[in-house]
C-alpha cells in the first residue's frame, strides 16, 4: 500500500478494523471492548502526530478527546467538535448472514455491527483527519475530536460523564457534528440529505402499582396487577396529539414538494411508506410516544401480589416535556405512580448560520442538485450531553446511499452494512466541509 494513502483509500479498512473490536454495550450489565477501540483510534491519530487523552469513567469504559489545531487554522475561531461513539448494541451471531464482528467486505459493502451506527463515521473522520494532517492541510478552524463510550446506553459513562466531570475539555466548542444525519433519501430521483437539528427527549419510566396482597381464590378489589394492567393499557393506547416543530415542518415541506402530495399529520407513515422504514421514524417524531416495554409482578399463581411494575419507553417533543409528564400522570390514575429511571433533555437548534451553509455547500459540491433538509430524530444521541454545555449540535455524518437500501432499518438491525462508495463519498464531503466550517 502507498505509504501515504488518501482518505478514500483507507476508510473502508479503518471501518473494518473498528468493527472487529466487539464493543457491545449491554447497558446495566456493562460493556466490553471500548478501551481497545479507543486505543486503536488514539494510535491512528498518533501515527500522524495528533495526541489524545483517554479517560475512563469506570475501568475500561474509555472515551477519547484530541485537539486538532495545526498551524494554518484560524485559532481566533472557537473549536468545532466532531464526535462519534465506539460502542455498539449487541448482535446475535446466529441471526446474521456473516459474523457481526468480522468486518467482512462483501459485494463492495462493509458488513458488521456498527457499520452504520456508527463506526462508519468514526472511520470517515479518522481517514480525513489523517490525510489532511499528512498532507499539511489544516481545517479552517480548530477541531476537537471526541470518541465516546456508552452512547448506546444513554451515555452516563461516556458523553454525560465527560460533560459533567471534564467540561473543560470540550466546553470551548460552540458547535458540533456527529450522528445521526447527512445520509441521503431518494425521492422521485432527487436526493435529499437529512441533517439532524433536533431529537426527542428521553423518559424511561417505571410504573408501580401497589395493592393488597392476598390469596388468589378470594375477591380482591385492590389488586396491584389489575391496577397496573389498566394503567398500561391506557398509556399504550393513548393517541398523542401532533406537535410539529420547525425541523419537522421543513422536512415535510421538502418531501411534499418532491412527492407532489400533501402529507397530513394523521397519515404520515402511510404517505411516506414508499420511502421505506424512515416513515416510522418520521411518524414517531410527530408527537410524544410512550410504549410499554416490560411487565413484572407476582411470584405464584395462587398469590395476589402487593406490587406490580411496568417499563415505559417515553420520548417527548422538544418544548413539551411538562405536557408529556402531566399526561402520563393523568393516564396512569391514582392507583399507580411512576419513577423516572432514565430521563434526558430534548435537543433542538435551527438549520441556519454559517455551519448549516457549509454543510449544504459541501453536499452540493459532491452531489450537484441535492438538497439539505433538517429533520428530527425519534431516538437520542450524545448531543444531549453536549447541548447542556451550550454547544449547538447537528447530525451530519454524510453518506450518499443507493435508493434501494433501507438504511434506517439497518440501525441496530441484522446484517448491518454500509457501501464502500458511501464511505468514500463521506470522506469527500467531510474534507470539503472542513475548509468551510
Short mmCIF file of N, CA and C in Angstrom, two decimals, residues 44-148:
data_model
loop_
_atom_site.label_atom_id
_atom_site.label_comp_id
_atom_site.label_asym_id
_atom_site.label_seq_id
_atom_site.Cartn_x
_atom_site.Cartn_y
_atom_site.Cartn_z
N UNK A 44 -4.06 5.51 15.69
CA UNK A 44 -4.18 6.00 14.31
C UNK A 44 -3.95 7.52 14.27
N UNK A 45 -4.38 8.23 15.29
CA UNK A 45 -4.12 9.67 15.35
C UNK A 45 -2.66 9.95 15.66
N UNK A 46 -2.09 9.16 16.55
CA UNK A 46 -0.69 9.35 16.93
C UNK A 46 0.23 9.14 15.73
N UNK A 47 -0.14 8.25 14.82
CA UNK A 47 0.68 7.99 13.63
C UNK A 47 0.88 9.25 12.79
N UNK A 48 -0.06 10.19 12.88
CA UNK A 48 0.07 11.42 12.09
C UNK A 48 0.36 12.62 12.99
N UNK A 49 0.75 12.36 14.23
CA UNK A 49 1.20 13.42 15.11
C UNK A 49 0.13 14.14 15.90
N UNK A 50 -1.02 13.50 16.08
CA UNK A 50 -2.09 14.09 16.88
C UNK A 50 -2.19 13.30 18.18
N UNK A 51 -1.97 13.96 19.30
CA UNK A 51 -2.01 13.28 20.59
C UNK A 51 -3.42 13.29 21.15
N UNK A 52 -3.72 12.30 21.97
CA UNK A 52 -5.06 12.12 22.53
C UNK A 52 -4.99 11.97 24.04
N UNK A 53 -6.12 12.24 24.66
CA UNK A 53 -6.31 11.95 26.07
C UNK A 53 -7.37 10.86 26.17
N UNK A 54 -7.07 9.78 26.90
CA UNK A 54 -8.05 8.73 27.17
C UNK A 54 -8.50 8.85 28.61
N UNK A 55 -9.80 8.87 28.81
CA UNK A 55 -10.38 9.00 30.15
C UNK A 55 -11.35 7.86 30.39
N UNK A 56 -11.30 7.29 31.59
CA UNK A 56 -12.19 6.17 31.93
C UNK A 56 -13.15 6.60 33.03
N UNK A 57 -14.43 6.49 32.75
CA UNK A 57 -15.44 6.75 33.77
C UNK A 57 -15.49 5.59 34.77
N UNK A 58 -15.25 4.41 34.28
CA UNK A 58 -15.09 3.19 35.07
C UNK A 58 -13.99 2.39 34.40
N UNK A 59 -13.55 1.35 35.03
CA UNK A 59 -12.46 0.56 34.45
C UNK A 59 -12.81 0.10 33.05
N UNK A 60 -11.99 0.50 32.07
CA UNK A 60 -12.06 0.12 30.67
C UNK A 60 -13.24 0.74 29.92
N UNK A 61 -13.98 1.66 30.57
CA UNK A 61 -15.03 2.42 29.86
C UNK A 61 -14.39 3.72 29.37
N UNK A 62 -13.64 3.62 28.29
CA UNK A 62 -12.75 4.70 27.87
C UNK A 62 -13.37 5.55 26.77
N UNK A 63 -13.20 6.87 26.92
CA UNK A 63 -13.51 7.84 25.88
C UNK A 63 -12.23 8.59 25.54
N UNK A 64 -12.21 9.18 24.34
CA UNK A 64 -11.00 9.84 23.84
C UNK A 64 -11.32 11.27 23.45
N UNK A 65 -10.41 12.18 23.79
CA UNK A 65 -10.50 13.57 23.36
C UNK A 65 -9.15 13.97 22.76
N UNK A 66 -9.20 14.56 21.58
CA UNK A 66 -7.97 15.02 20.92
C UNK A 66 -8.18 16.41 20.36
N UNK A 67 -7.17 17.26 20.51
CA UNK A 67 -7.22 18.60 19.95
C UNK A 67 -6.46 18.61 18.63
N UNK A 68 -7.14 19.03 17.58
CA UNK A 68 -6.51 19.11 16.26
C UNK A 68 -6.53 20.58 15.83
N UNK A 69 -5.44 21.24 16.05
CA UNK A 69 -5.33 22.67 15.74
C UNK A 69 -3.97 22.93 15.12
N UNK A 70 -3.71 22.37 13.93
CA UNK A 70 -2.40 22.52 13.31
C UNK A 70 -2.16 23.95 12.85
N UNK A 71 -0.93 24.26 12.62
CA UNK A 71 -0.60 25.58 12.09
C UNK A 71 -1.33 25.85 10.80
N UNK A 72 -1.84 27.06 10.69
CA UNK A 72 -2.58 27.42 9.49
C UNK A 72 -4.07 27.50 9.71
N UNK A 73 -4.59 26.89 10.77
CA UNK A 73 -6.03 27.04 11.06
C UNK A 73 -6.22 28.34 11.85
N UNK A 74 -7.41 28.87 11.78
CA UNK A 74 -7.70 30.16 12.41
C UNK A 74 -8.04 29.94 13.88
N UNK A 75 -7.04 30.10 14.74
CA UNK A 75 -7.23 29.84 16.17
C UNK A 75 -8.02 30.94 16.87
N UNK A 76 -8.36 32.01 16.15
CA UNK A 76 -9.24 33.01 16.75
C UNK A 76 -10.69 32.54 16.75
N UNK A 77 -10.98 31.49 16.01
CA UNK A 77 -12.33 30.93 15.95
C UNK A 77 -12.49 29.85 17.01
N UNK A 78 -13.68 29.68 17.57
CA UNK A 78 -13.89 28.61 18.55
C UNK A 78 -13.81 27.25 17.89
N UNK A 79 -13.39 26.22 18.63
CA UNK A 79 -13.27 24.89 18.04
C UNK A 79 -14.61 24.30 17.62
N UNK A 80 -14.56 23.51 16.58
CA UNK A 80 -15.69 22.69 16.15
C UNK A 80 -15.51 21.29 16.74
N UNK A 81 -16.52 20.79 17.41
CA UNK A 81 -16.45 19.41 17.90
C UNK A 81 -16.93 18.45 16.81
N UNK A 82 -16.15 17.41 16.59
CA UNK A 82 -16.58 16.29 15.74
C UNK A 82 -16.57 15.06 16.63
N UNK A 83 -17.74 14.47 16.83
CA UNK A 83 -17.83 13.39 17.81
C UNK A 83 -18.45 12.12 17.22
N UNK A 84 -18.02 11.01 17.78
CA UNK A 84 -18.58 9.70 17.45
C UNK A 84 -18.50 8.82 18.67
N UNK A 85 -19.15 7.69 18.63
CA UNK A 85 -19.04 6.73 19.74
C UNK A 85 -18.50 5.41 19.22
N UNK A 86 -17.81 4.70 20.09
CA UNK A 86 -17.19 3.43 19.69
C UNK A 86 -18.01 2.21 20.08
N UNK A 87 -18.98 2.37 20.99
CA UNK A 87 -19.76 1.21 21.41
C UNK A 87 -20.88 0.91 20.42
N UNK A 88 -21.37 -0.31 20.48
CA UNK A 88 -22.46 -0.76 19.61
C UNK A 88 -23.46 -1.55 20.45
N UNK A 89 -24.65 -1.74 19.89
CA UNK A 89 -25.61 -2.63 20.55
C UNK A 89 -25.18 -4.07 20.28
N UNK A 90 -25.55 -5.01 21.16
CA UNK A 90 -25.16 -6.41 20.94
C UNK A 90 -25.75 -6.98 19.65
N UNK A 91 -25.14 -8.04 19.18
CA UNK A 91 -25.60 -8.75 17.99
C UNK A 91 -25.61 -10.25 18.27
N UNK A 92 -26.67 -10.91 17.85
CA UNK A 92 -26.77 -12.37 17.98
C UNK A 92 -26.25 -12.99 16.69
N UNK A 93 -25.09 -13.61 16.74
CA UNK A 93 -24.41 -14.07 15.54
C UNK A 93 -25.26 -15.03 14.72
N UNK A 94 -26.07 -15.86 15.37
CA UNK A 94 -26.88 -16.84 14.64
C UNK A 94 -27.95 -16.20 13.77
N UNK A 95 -28.28 -14.94 14.04
CA UNK A 95 -29.27 -14.24 13.23
C UNK A 95 -28.68 -13.65 11.96
N UNK A 96 -27.36 -13.56 11.91
CA UNK A 96 -26.69 -12.83 10.83
C UNK A 96 -26.24 -13.75 9.70
N UNK A 97 -26.12 -13.18 8.51
CA UNK A 97 -25.55 -13.89 7.37
C UNK A 97 -24.05 -14.07 7.53
N UNK A 98 -23.39 -13.11 8.20
CA UNK A 98 -21.95 -13.14 8.42
C UNK A 98 -21.68 -12.96 9.91
N UNK A 99 -20.44 -13.19 10.31
CA UNK A 99 -20.03 -12.91 11.67
C UNK A 99 -20.14 -11.40 11.89
N UNK A 100 -20.95 -10.94 12.85
CA UNK A 100 -21.17 -9.50 13.01
C UNK A 100 -19.95 -8.72 13.46
N UNK A 101 -18.90 -9.42 13.89
CA UNK A 101 -17.70 -8.71 14.34
C UNK A 101 -16.46 -9.09 13.52
N UNK A 102 -16.68 -9.57 12.30
CA UNK A 102 -15.56 -9.94 11.43
C UNK A 102 -15.16 -8.80 10.50
N UNK A 103 -16.02 -7.80 10.34
CA UNK A 103 -15.69 -6.69 9.45
C UNK A 103 -15.47 -7.14 8.02
N UNK A 104 -16.34 -7.98 7.52
CA UNK A 104 -16.15 -8.54 6.18
C UNK A 104 -16.49 -7.52 5.10
N UNK A 105 -15.80 -7.66 3.95
CA UNK A 105 -16.06 -6.85 2.76
C UNK A 105 -16.68 -7.76 1.72
N UNK A 106 -17.96 -7.57 1.45
CA UNK A 106 -18.70 -8.43 0.53
C UNK A 106 -19.49 -7.55 -0.43
N UNK A 107 -19.31 -7.78 -1.73
CA UNK A 107 -20.05 -7.05 -2.77
C UNK A 107 -19.96 -5.54 -2.57
N UNK A 108 -18.77 -5.07 -2.24
CA UNK A 108 -18.49 -3.65 -2.07
C UNK A 108 -19.27 -3.02 -0.92
N UNK A 109 -19.63 -3.82 0.07
CA UNK A 109 -20.22 -3.35 1.32
C UNK A 109 -19.33 -3.81 2.47
N UNK A 110 -19.17 -2.96 3.47
CA UNK A 110 -18.55 -3.37 4.73
C UNK A 110 -19.67 -3.84 5.65
N UNK A 111 -19.56 -5.09 6.11
CA UNK A 111 -20.60 -5.71 6.93
C UNK A 111 -20.13 -5.78 8.39
N UNK A 112 -21.08 -5.61 9.29
CA UNK A 112 -20.78 -5.85 10.70
C UNK A 112 -21.52 -4.90 11.62
N UNK A 113 -21.58 -5.30 12.88
CA UNK A 113 -22.24 -4.47 13.88
C UNK A 113 -21.46 -3.16 14.05
N UNK A 114 -22.15 -2.07 13.86
CA UNK A 114 -21.53 -0.76 13.91
C UNK A 114 -21.26 -0.16 12.55
N UNK A 115 -21.52 -0.90 11.48
CA UNK A 115 -21.22 -0.40 10.14
C UNK A 115 -21.96 0.90 9.83
N UNK A 116 -23.17 1.06 10.40
CA UNK A 116 -23.89 2.33 10.23
C UNK A 116 -24.09 3.06 11.54
N UNK A 117 -23.84 2.41 12.67
CA UNK A 117 -24.07 3.04 13.98
C UNK A 117 -22.95 2.69 14.93
N UNK A 118 -21.83 3.48 14.96
CA UNK A 118 -21.54 4.49 13.95
C UNK A 118 -20.05 4.45 13.57
N UNK A 119 -19.55 3.23 13.42
CA UNK A 119 -18.14 3.08 13.10
C UNK A 119 -17.82 3.52 11.68
N UNK A 120 -18.87 3.68 10.86
CA UNK A 120 -18.67 4.25 9.53
C UNK A 120 -18.17 5.69 9.63
N UNK A 121 -18.86 6.51 10.43
CA UNK A 121 -18.44 7.90 10.57
C UNK A 121 -17.15 8.01 11.36
N UNK A 122 -16.96 7.16 12.36
CA UNK A 122 -15.67 7.14 13.06
C UNK A 122 -14.53 6.96 12.06
N UNK A 123 -14.72 6.04 11.13
CA UNK A 123 -13.69 5.76 10.13
C UNK A 123 -13.51 6.92 9.16
N UNK A 124 -14.62 7.53 8.76
CA UNK A 124 -14.55 8.69 7.86
C UNK A 124 -13.75 9.81 8.51
N UNK A 125 -14.05 10.09 9.77
CA UNK A 125 -13.34 11.15 10.48
C UNK A 125 -11.85 10.83 10.56
N UNK A 126 -11.53 9.62 10.97
CA UNK A 126 -10.12 9.23 11.07
C UNK A 126 -9.41 9.34 9.72
N UNK A 127 -10.05 8.85 8.67
CA UNK A 127 -9.42 8.84 7.36
C UNK A 127 -9.16 10.26 6.87
N UNK A 128 -10.13 11.15 7.03
CA UNK A 128 -9.98 12.52 6.53
C UNK A 128 -8.96 13.29 7.36
N UNK A 129 -9.03 13.17 8.67
CA UNK A 129 -8.07 13.88 9.52
C UNK A 129 -6.65 13.40 9.24
N UNK A 130 -6.49 12.10 9.08
CA UNK A 130 -5.16 11.55 8.82
C UNK A 130 -4.60 12.08 7.50
N UNK A 131 -5.42 12.08 6.45
CA UNK A 131 -4.92 12.56 5.16
C UNK A 131 -4.55 14.05 5.22
N UNK A 132 -5.42 14.85 5.83
CA UNK A 132 -5.15 16.28 5.89
C UNK A 132 -3.91 16.57 6.75
N UNK A 133 -3.76 15.83 7.81
CA UNK A 133 -2.59 16.04 8.68
C UNK A 133 -1.31 15.65 7.96
N UNK A 134 -1.35 14.54 7.22
CA UNK A 134 -0.15 14.08 6.49
C UNK A 134 0.24 15.05 5.39
N UNK A 135 -0.78 15.65 4.75
CA UNK A 135 -0.51 16.50 3.58
C UNK A 135 -0.46 17.98 3.94
N UNK A 136 -0.52 18.31 5.23
CA UNK A 136 -0.39 19.69 5.66
C UNK A 136 -1.55 20.57 5.27
N UNK A 137 -2.75 20.03 5.34
CA UNK A 137 -3.96 20.80 5.00
C UNK A 137 -4.79 20.99 6.27
N UNK A 138 -4.62 22.07 6.96
CA UNK A 138 -5.34 22.28 8.21
C UNK A 138 -6.81 22.57 7.97
N UNK A 139 -7.65 22.31 8.96
CA UNK A 139 -9.05 22.74 8.87
C UNK A 139 -9.12 24.26 8.99
N UNK A 140 -10.25 24.84 8.61
CA UNK A 140 -10.38 26.30 8.69
C UNK A 140 -10.25 26.78 10.12
N UNK A 141 -10.78 26.01 11.06
CA UNK A 141 -10.70 26.39 12.47
C UNK A 141 -10.31 25.18 13.30
N UNK A 142 -9.93 25.37 14.56
CA UNK A 142 -9.56 24.22 15.40
C UNK A 142 -10.70 23.22 15.50
N UNK A 143 -10.33 21.95 15.64
CA UNK A 143 -11.30 20.86 15.75
C UNK A 143 -11.00 20.07 17.01
N UNK A 144 -12.03 19.75 17.74
CA UNK A 144 -11.93 18.87 18.90
C UNK A 144 -12.54 17.52 18.52
N UNK A 145 -11.73 16.49 18.50
CA UNK A 145 -12.18 15.14 18.16
C UNK A 145 -12.55 14.41 19.45
N UNK A 146 -13.76 13.86 19.49
CA UNK A 146 -14.24 13.17 20.68
C UNK A 146 -14.84 11.84 20.26
N UNK A 147 -14.33 10.76 20.83
CA UNK A 147 -14.86 9.41 20.59
C UNK A 147 -15.27 8.85 21.95
N UNK A 148 -16.56 8.60 22.13
CA UNK A 148 -17.08 8.27 23.45
C UNK A 148 -17.42 6.79 23.60
#
